Amino acid sequence: MDVATIVKAIEIVGALTPAAMRLYEGFSVLVSDADQAELEAFYLAARDQSDRLHDQVQAAAR
């Protein structure tokens, strides 16, 4: 399975949901080191985006 398909599946379930975490873990052992790095970068970008959104919501609530 290629990384684009894995990323699409993760996006469908929501990048930081428990289901996505299981997809990251499951597919990370099935792909090459380069693809693992790409999945890791996707995860980190999603987490950063989520953190920024959380910070914006918190700031707006104050």
PDB file of N, CA and C in Angstrom, residues 5-6 8 19 25 27-30 32-33 35-36 39 49 53:
ATOM      1  N   THR A   5      -2.301   6.497  -0.086  1.00  0.00           N
ATOM      2  CA  THR A   5      -3.510   5.772   0.304  1.00  0.00           C
ATOM      3  C   THR A   5      -3.633   5.699   1.822  1.00  0.00           C
ATOM      4  N   ILE A   6      -2.516   5.462   2.491  1.00  0.00           N
ATOM      5  CA  ILE A   6      -2.515   5.417   3.952  1.00  0.00           C
ATOM      6  C   ILE A   6      -2.917   6.777   4.523  1.00  0.00           C
ATOM      7  N   LYS A   8      -4.661   9.105   3.078  1.00  0.00           N
ATOM      8  CA  LYS A   8      -6.082   9.335   2.791  1.00  0.00           C
ATOM      9  C   LYS A   8      -6.949   8.610   3.817  1.00  0.00           C
ATOM     10  N   ALA A  19      -8.580   6.007  16.146  1.00  0.00           N
ATOM     11  CA  ALA A  19      -8.536   5.138  14.968  1.00  0.00           C
ATOM     12  C   ALA A  19      -7.331   5.475  14.093  1.00  0.00           C
ATOM     13  N   GLU A  25       0.215   3.290  13.633  1.00  0.00           N
ATOM     14  CA  GLU A  25       0.997   2.203  14.231  1.00  0.00           C
ATOM     15  C   GLU A  25       1.019   0.972  13.335  1.00  0.00           C
ATOM     16  N   PHE A  27       0.380   0.666   9.999  1.00  0.00           N
ATOM     17  CA  PHE A  27       1.031   0.811   8.704  1.00  0.00           C
ATOM     18  C   PHE A  27       2.512   1.142   8.819  1.00  0.00           C
ATOM     19  N   SER A  28       2.925   1.735   9.927  1.00  0.00           N
ATOM     20  CA  SER A  28       4.334   2.116  10.050  1.00  0.00           C
ATOM     21  C   SER A  28       5.257   0.909  10.012  1.00  0.00           C
ATOM     22  N   VAL A  29       4.766  -0.249  10.439  1.00  0.00           N
ATOM     23  CA  VAL A  29       5.614  -1.437  10.394  1.00  0.00           C
ATOM     24  C   VAL A  29       5.599  -2.109   9.022  1.00  0.00           C
ATOM     25  N   LEU A  30       4.682  -1.702   8.159  1.00  0.00           N
ATOM     26  CA  LEU A  30       4.547  -2.329   6.850  1.00  0.00           C
ATOM     27  C   LEU A  30       5.234  -1.564   5.724  1.00  0.00           C
ATOM     28  N   SER A  32       8.367   1.184   4.102  1.00  0.00           N
ATOM     29  CA  SER A  32       9.813   1.412   4.130  1.00  0.00           C
ATOM     30  C   SER A  32      10.165   2.522   5.124  1.00  0.00           C
ATOM     31  N   ASP A  33      11.443   2.649   5.408  1.00  0.00           N
ATOM     32  CA  ASP A  33      11.905   3.701   6.308  1.00  0.00           C
ATOM     33  C   ASP A  33      11.542   5.082   5.782  1.00  0.00           C
ATOM     34  N   ASP A  35       9.034   5.849   3.827  1.00  0.00           N
ATOM     35  CA  ASP A  35       7.597   6.031   3.987  1.00  0.00           C
ATOM     36  C   ASP A  35       7.228   6.246   5.449  1.00  0.00           C
ATOM     37  N   GLN A  36       7.949   5.606   6.358  1.00  0.00           N
ATOM     38  CA  GLN A  36       7.725   5.835   7.785  1.00  0.00           C
ATOM     39  C   GLN A  36       7.987   7.296   8.120  1.00  0.00           C
ATOM     40  N   LEU A  39       5.076   9.350   6.871  1.00  0.00           N
ATOM     41  CA  LEU A  39       3.930   9.225   7.770  1.00  0.00           C
ATOM     42  C   LEU A  39       4.152  10.014   9.057  1.00  0.00           C
ATOM     43  N   GLN A  49      -1.047  21.410  13.743  1.00  0.00           N
ATOM     44  CA  GLN A  49      -2.253  22.128  13.335  1.00  0.00           C
ATOM     45  C   GLN A  49      -3.315  22.050  14.436  1.00  0.00           C
ATOM     46  N   LEU A  53      -4.901  25.212  16.545  1.00  0.00           N
ATOM     47  CA  LEU A  53      -6.338  25.428  16.626  1.00  0.00           C
ATOM     48  C   LEU A  53      -6.790  25.462  18.081  1.00  0.00           C
TER      49      LEU A  53
END
